[in-house]
């Protein structure tokens, strides 16, 4: 994922830019660059492939000092990782950096080529540089030219711009990709992530969608999409100084549960258009390659495997492609039949899980069309070795029990399902519906997190229990599996999940007053069937703990927690949250080591 840093001050800002890039390194990138300006000097641009350390070496060889500058780490989408494709891109006295995807880059490139602009890269970003330059040749001032160019762009962007004619001004804009303005004393900064600037400030203005701004060392003007002057209040950055600290939380697991709205927003950042998904984040040929896929195999371990199981329901019901899901430790040792045009998806938080990595390597000789890694660690082996990668941006997950990594995997998988559907039927209403539903998720999760006190009270019921059953149907069956895994991992209570329809085929024999039965009961087409299953439990004296939609809670009685009514498609993601909170609070009641449960490791790098 790309990163942006910018600064305008009355001192040399190059060290600020470099430190900002270093702080964004964890997001993954393949090249980096800076463009720096001082009054009376032209733009000094230095770029390098590889790590920020390579850029530092290049800067040591040709120093670039100045009071105004922009910097970037690039993750290749349009054009291979190479110095000529690295940002900043320049045109007639200006330099820009860009995060996101410009969807209409091809017609704009043709138009600008006809106007005489010469392209030196394959990127969509260079199109924007020339477009601003062209408008500047037609309009009296840079602000108008910047606005005119923004008006022609389709897609997602965070942009920063400097121009030799205005050596004291830093311009920026955002639409679909995040951008913050940092307030210093007598200086201003900008970045795609406030973490990049915590070295110089903890005070930020968060730009809204469609905002653009002009920053000088002592002034900050922000306009909204209607070009009206906009007030974006300065907010103090309240997270722990860096996300490796627990901050106000008692455990990392709880902190990570509460980070989910932000982790999901970060994962979605720059991936959604108005009513469609931006498939180009998978690379320039994504549309064709996605259209070729006729079958999907998903391979993963543990919690990540559960994410794959949910995705199977989405892929088969929305796209109509056959999808098979398997644990990596089994898959890698059996004879696999791979139909023509099958995509292999591996899912992993760490990207270093031995079985998942071995499965990916094993798959290389099995005749797959391509391999895709869905992963939270940009530089991991899985990401490096797969043909395609889709990064989740959950941030570091320290608690051994996976929480925010799981929900961001689900988000990535729903995004990917929507991309598969979109390339097959652009006008399918479900495409726009999924995009709208994904956008609503962070706020809905915040609502569900507010149920924590009620869930804390329920957790007491597990104080003397040794076993629990989890029930769900449809895509909520894997959510029940994930709930059972969380409970056994951190509270050491034996828990099993069943597809609720299986209850009377055996496990019902276990049900008595010592067996809590946790059910995931959203208001979907299977609810009536699930209710019958719950009656079977009630009739045998079993203790029911039900997570249900608010519209049906009256019928369920005590032990029921109501969740908001949501679109069916995102319901599995939402119903994960109360199960995480339940296992966390049961573990507190049991007094176990929540963040480091016995016998378990965060990253299972051995077989
Ligand atoms: C459970 C958990 C594990 C991991 C599994 C795979 O809470 O975290 O089941 O999901 O070990 O790990 P990754 O996703 O890193 O491949």
PDB file of N, CA and C in Angstrom, residues 1-2 24-30 51 73-75 348-352 373-386 388-396:
ATOM      1  N   UNK A   1       0.846  -1.199   0.000  1.00  0.00           N
ATOM      2  CA  UNK A   1       0.000   0.000   0.000  1.00  0.00           C
ATOM      3  C   UNK A   1       0.872   1.237   0.000  1.00  0.00           C
ATOM      4  N   UNK A   2       0.506   2.203  -0.772  1.00  0.00           N
ATOM      5  CA  UNK A   2       1.328   3.405  -0.884  1.00  0.00           C
ATOM      6  C   UNK A   2       1.203   4.272   0.370  1.00  0.00           C
ATOM      7  N   UNK A  24       6.010   4.534   7.718  1.00  0.00           N
ATOM      8  CA  UNK A  24       4.977   3.902   6.879  1.00  0.00           C
ATOM      9  C   UNK A  24       5.466   2.590   6.261  1.00  0.00           C
ATOM     10  N   UNK A  25       6.717   2.240   6.544  1.00  0.00           N
ATOM     11  CA  UNK A  25       7.310   1.076   5.882  1.00  0.00           C
ATOM     12  C   UNK A  25       6.506  -0.196   6.107  1.00  0.00           C
ATOM     13  N   UNK A  26       5.904  -0.317   7.330  1.00  0.00           N
ATOM     14  CA  UNK A  26       5.215  -1.568   7.671  1.00  0.00           C
ATOM     15  C   UNK A  26       4.052  -1.857   6.726  1.00  0.00           C
ATOM     16  N   UNK A  27       3.578  -0.849   5.999  1.00  0.00           N
ATOM     17  CA  UNK A  27       2.428  -1.061   5.116  1.00  0.00           C
ATOM     18  C   UNK A  27       2.811  -1.778   3.819  1.00  0.00           C
ATOM     19  N   UNK A  28       4.108  -1.853   3.549  1.00  0.00           N
ATOM     20  CA  UNK A  28       4.532  -2.554   2.344  1.00  0.00           C
ATOM     21  C   UNK A  28       4.681  -1.608   1.168  1.00  0.00           C
ATOM     22  N   UNK A  29       5.746  -1.760   0.404  1.00  0.00           N
ATOM     23  CA  UNK A  29       6.001  -0.885  -0.741  1.00  0.00           C
ATOM     24  C   UNK A  29       7.156  -1.473  -1.518  1.00  0.00           C
ATOM     25  N   UNK A  30       7.371  -0.970  -2.730  1.00  0.00           N
ATOM     26  CA  UNK A  30       8.484  -1.504  -3.505  1.00  0.00           C
ATOM     27  C   UNK A  30       9.449  -0.429  -3.981  1.00  0.00           C
ATOM     28  N   UNK A  51      13.992  -0.481  -0.408  1.00  0.00           N
ATOM     29  CA  UNK A  51      13.650   0.088   0.903  1.00  0.00           C
ATOM     30  C   UNK A  51      13.934   1.591   0.996  1.00  0.00           C
ATOM     31  N   UNK A  73       5.948   6.262  -0.598  1.00  0.00           N
ATOM     32  CA  UNK A  73       6.342   4.867  -0.790  1.00  0.00           C
ATOM     33  C   UNK A  73       5.315   4.255  -1.727  1.00  0.00           C
ATOM     34  N   UNK A  74       5.780   3.548  -2.751  1.00  0.00           N
ATOM     35  CA  UNK A  74       4.871   3.055  -3.802  1.00  0.00           C
ATOM     36  C   UNK A  74       4.714   1.536  -3.734  1.00  0.00           C
ATOM     37  N   UNK A  75       3.501   1.101  -3.920  1.00  0.00           N
ATOM     38  CA  UNK A  75       3.191  -0.330  -4.070  1.00  0.00           C
ATOM     39  C   UNK A  75       2.627  -0.457  -5.468  1.00  0.00           C
ATOM     40  N   UNK A 348      -3.951 -15.544   5.402  1.00  0.00           N
ATOM     41  CA  UNK A 348      -3.128 -15.637   6.609  1.00  0.00           C
ATOM     42  C   UNK A 348      -2.928 -14.255   7.211  1.00  0.00           C
ATOM     43  N   UNK A 349      -3.063 -14.158   8.511  1.00  0.00           N
ATOM     44  CA  UNK A 349      -2.744 -12.902   9.184  1.00  0.00           C
ATOM     45  C   UNK A 349      -1.254 -12.622   9.040  1.00  0.00           C
ATOM     46  N   UNK A 350      -0.442 -13.601   9.439  1.00  0.00           N
ATOM     47  CA  UNK A 350       1.013 -13.383   9.527  1.00  0.00           C
ATOM     48  C   UNK A 350       1.712 -13.507   8.184  1.00  0.00           C
ATOM     49  N   UNK A 351       1.186 -14.361   7.321  1.00  0.00           N
ATOM     50  CA  UNK A 351       1.874 -14.640   6.059  1.00  0.00           C
ATOM     51  C   UNK A 351       3.081 -15.531   6.235  1.00  0.00           C
ATOM     52  N   UNK A 352       3.253 -16.095   7.437  1.00  0.00           N
ATOM     53  CA  UNK A 352       4.412 -16.959   7.680  1.00  0.00           C
ATOM     54  C   UNK A 352       3.996 -18.323   8.208  1.00  0.00           C
ATOM     55  N   UNK A 373      -2.715 -14.098  -2.359  1.00  0.00           N
ATOM     56  CA  UNK A 373      -2.533 -14.126  -0.898  1.00  0.00           C
ATOM     57  C   UNK A 373      -3.344 -12.994  -0.292  1.00  0.00           C
ATOM     58  N   UNK A 374      -4.180 -13.321   0.695  1.00  0.00           N
ATOM     59  CA  UNK A 374      -4.873 -12.289   1.477  1.00  0.00           C
ATOM     60  C   UNK A 374      -4.157 -12.271   2.816  1.00  0.00           C
ATOM     61  N   UNK A 375      -3.521 -11.168   3.140  1.00  0.00           N
ATOM     62  CA  UNK A 375      -2.560 -11.195   4.243  1.00  0.00           C
ATOM     63  C   UNK A 375      -2.454  -9.828   4.918  1.00  0.00           C
ATOM     64  N   UNK A 376      -2.067  -9.861   6.195  1.00  0.00           N
ATOM     65  CA  UNK A 376      -1.964  -8.615   6.971  1.00  0.00           C
ATOM     66  C   UNK A 376      -0.532  -8.076   7.033  1.00  0.00           C
ATOM     67  N   UNK A 377       0.427  -8.844   6.522  1.00  0.00           N
ATOM     68  CA  UNK A 377       1.826  -8.412   6.636  1.00  0.00           C
ATOM     69  C   UNK A 377       2.414  -8.282   5.228  1.00  0.00           C
ATOM     70  N   UNK A 378       2.647  -7.036   4.852  1.00  0.00           N
ATOM     71  CA  UNK A 378       3.018  -6.756   3.458  1.00  0.00           C
ATOM     72  C   UNK A 378       4.303  -7.459   3.024  1.00  0.00           C
ATOM     73  N   UNK A 379       5.277  -7.519   3.919  1.00  0.00           N
ATOM     74  CA  UNK A 379       6.565  -8.080   3.496  1.00  0.00           C
ATOM     75  C   UNK A 379       6.682  -9.570   3.760  1.00  0.00           C
ATOM     76  N   UNK A 380       5.581 -10.243   4.083  1.00  0.00           N
ATOM     77  CA  UNK A 380       5.654 -11.651   4.489  1.00  0.00           C
ATOM     78  C   UNK A 380       5.976 -12.559   3.308  1.00  0.00           C
ATOM     79  N   UNK A 381       6.380 -13.792   3.638  1.00  0.00           N
ATOM     80  CA  UNK A 381       6.733 -14.754   2.590  1.00  0.00           C
ATOM     81  C   UNK A 381       5.528 -15.046   1.701  1.00  0.00           C
ATOM     82  N   UNK A 382       4.354 -15.173   2.314  1.00  0.00           N
ATOM     83  CA  UNK A 382       3.157 -15.506   1.525  1.00  0.00           C
ATOM     84  C   UNK A 382       2.896 -14.433   0.466  1.00  0.00           C
ATOM     85  N   UNK A 383       2.997 -13.174   0.881  1.00  0.00           N
ATOM     86  CA  UNK A 383       2.739 -12.063  -0.042  1.00  0.00           C
ATOM     87  C   UNK A 383       3.794 -12.055  -1.148  1.00  0.00           C
ATOM     88  N   UNK A 384       5.032 -12.300  -0.762  1.00  0.00           N
ATOM     89  CA  UNK A 384       6.104 -12.246  -1.763  1.00  0.00           C
ATOM     90  C   UNK A 384       5.977 -13.373  -2.782  1.00  0.00           C
ATOM     91  N   UNK A 385       5.463 -14.509  -2.337  1.00  0.00           N
ATOM     92  CA  UNK A 385       5.481 -15.670  -3.225  1.00  0.00           C
ATOM     93  C   UNK A 385       4.203 -15.869  -4.041  1.00  0.00           C
ATOM     94  N   UNK A 386       3.132 -15.157  -3.701  1.00  0.00           N
ATOM     95  CA  UNK A 386       1.880 -15.323  -4.453  1.00  0.00           C
ATOM     96  C   UNK A 386       1.902 -14.439  -5.705  1.00  0.00           C
ATOM     97  N   UNK A 388      -0.769 -12.732  -6.872  1.00  0.00           N
ATOM     98  CA  UNK A 388      -1.518 -11.523  -6.504  1.00  0.00           C
ATOM     99  C   UNK A 388      -1.546 -11.408  -5.002  1.00  0.00           C
ATOM    100  N   UNK A 389      -1.717 -10.184  -4.514  1.00  0.00           N
ATOM    101  CA  UNK A 389      -1.875 -10.030  -3.074  1.00  0.00           C
ATOM    102  C   UNK A 389      -2.960  -9.000  -2.814  1.00  0.00           C
ATOM    103  N   UNK A 390      -3.691  -9.251  -1.748  1.00  0.00           N
ATOM    104  CA  UNK A 390      -4.722  -8.322  -1.286  1.00  0.00           C
ATOM    105  C   UNK A 390      -4.421  -8.127   0.187  1.00  0.00           C
ATOM    106  N   UNK A 391      -3.982  -6.923   0.541  1.00  0.00           N
ATOM    107  CA  UNK A 391      -3.547  -6.723   1.929  1.00  0.00           C
ATOM    108  C   UNK A 391      -4.709  -6.290   2.802  1.00  0.00           C
ATOM    109  N   UNK A 392      -4.751  -6.863   4.000  1.00  0.00           N
ATOM    110  CA  UNK A 392      -5.641  -6.333   5.021  1.00  0.00           C
ATOM    111  C   UNK A 392      -4.806  -5.318   5.807  1.00  0.00           C
ATOM    112  N   UNK A 393      -5.469  -4.300   6.346  1.00  0.00           N
ATOM    113  CA  UNK A 393      -4.717  -3.295   7.105  1.00  0.00           C
ATOM    114  C   UNK A 393      -5.224  -3.248   8.534  1.00  0.00           C
ATOM    115  N   UNK A 394      -5.104  -4.412   9.183  1.00  0.00           N
ATOM    116  CA  UNK A 394      -5.557  -4.509  10.569  1.00  0.00           C
ATOM    117  C   UNK A 394      -4.554  -3.851  11.511  1.00  0.00           C
ATOM    118  N   UNK A 395      -3.343  -3.605  11.044  1.00  0.00           N
ATOM    119  CA  UNK A 395      -2.288  -3.135  11.951  1.00  0.00           C
ATOM    120  C   UNK A 395      -1.753  -4.323  12.729  1.00  0.00           C
ATOM    121  N   UNK A 396      -0.706  -4.096  13.528  1.00  0.00           N
ATOM    122  CA  UNK A 396      -0.113  -5.233  14.240  1.00  0.00           C
ATOM    123  C   UNK A 396      -1.128  -5.890  15.178  1.00  0.00           C
TER     124      UNK A 396
END
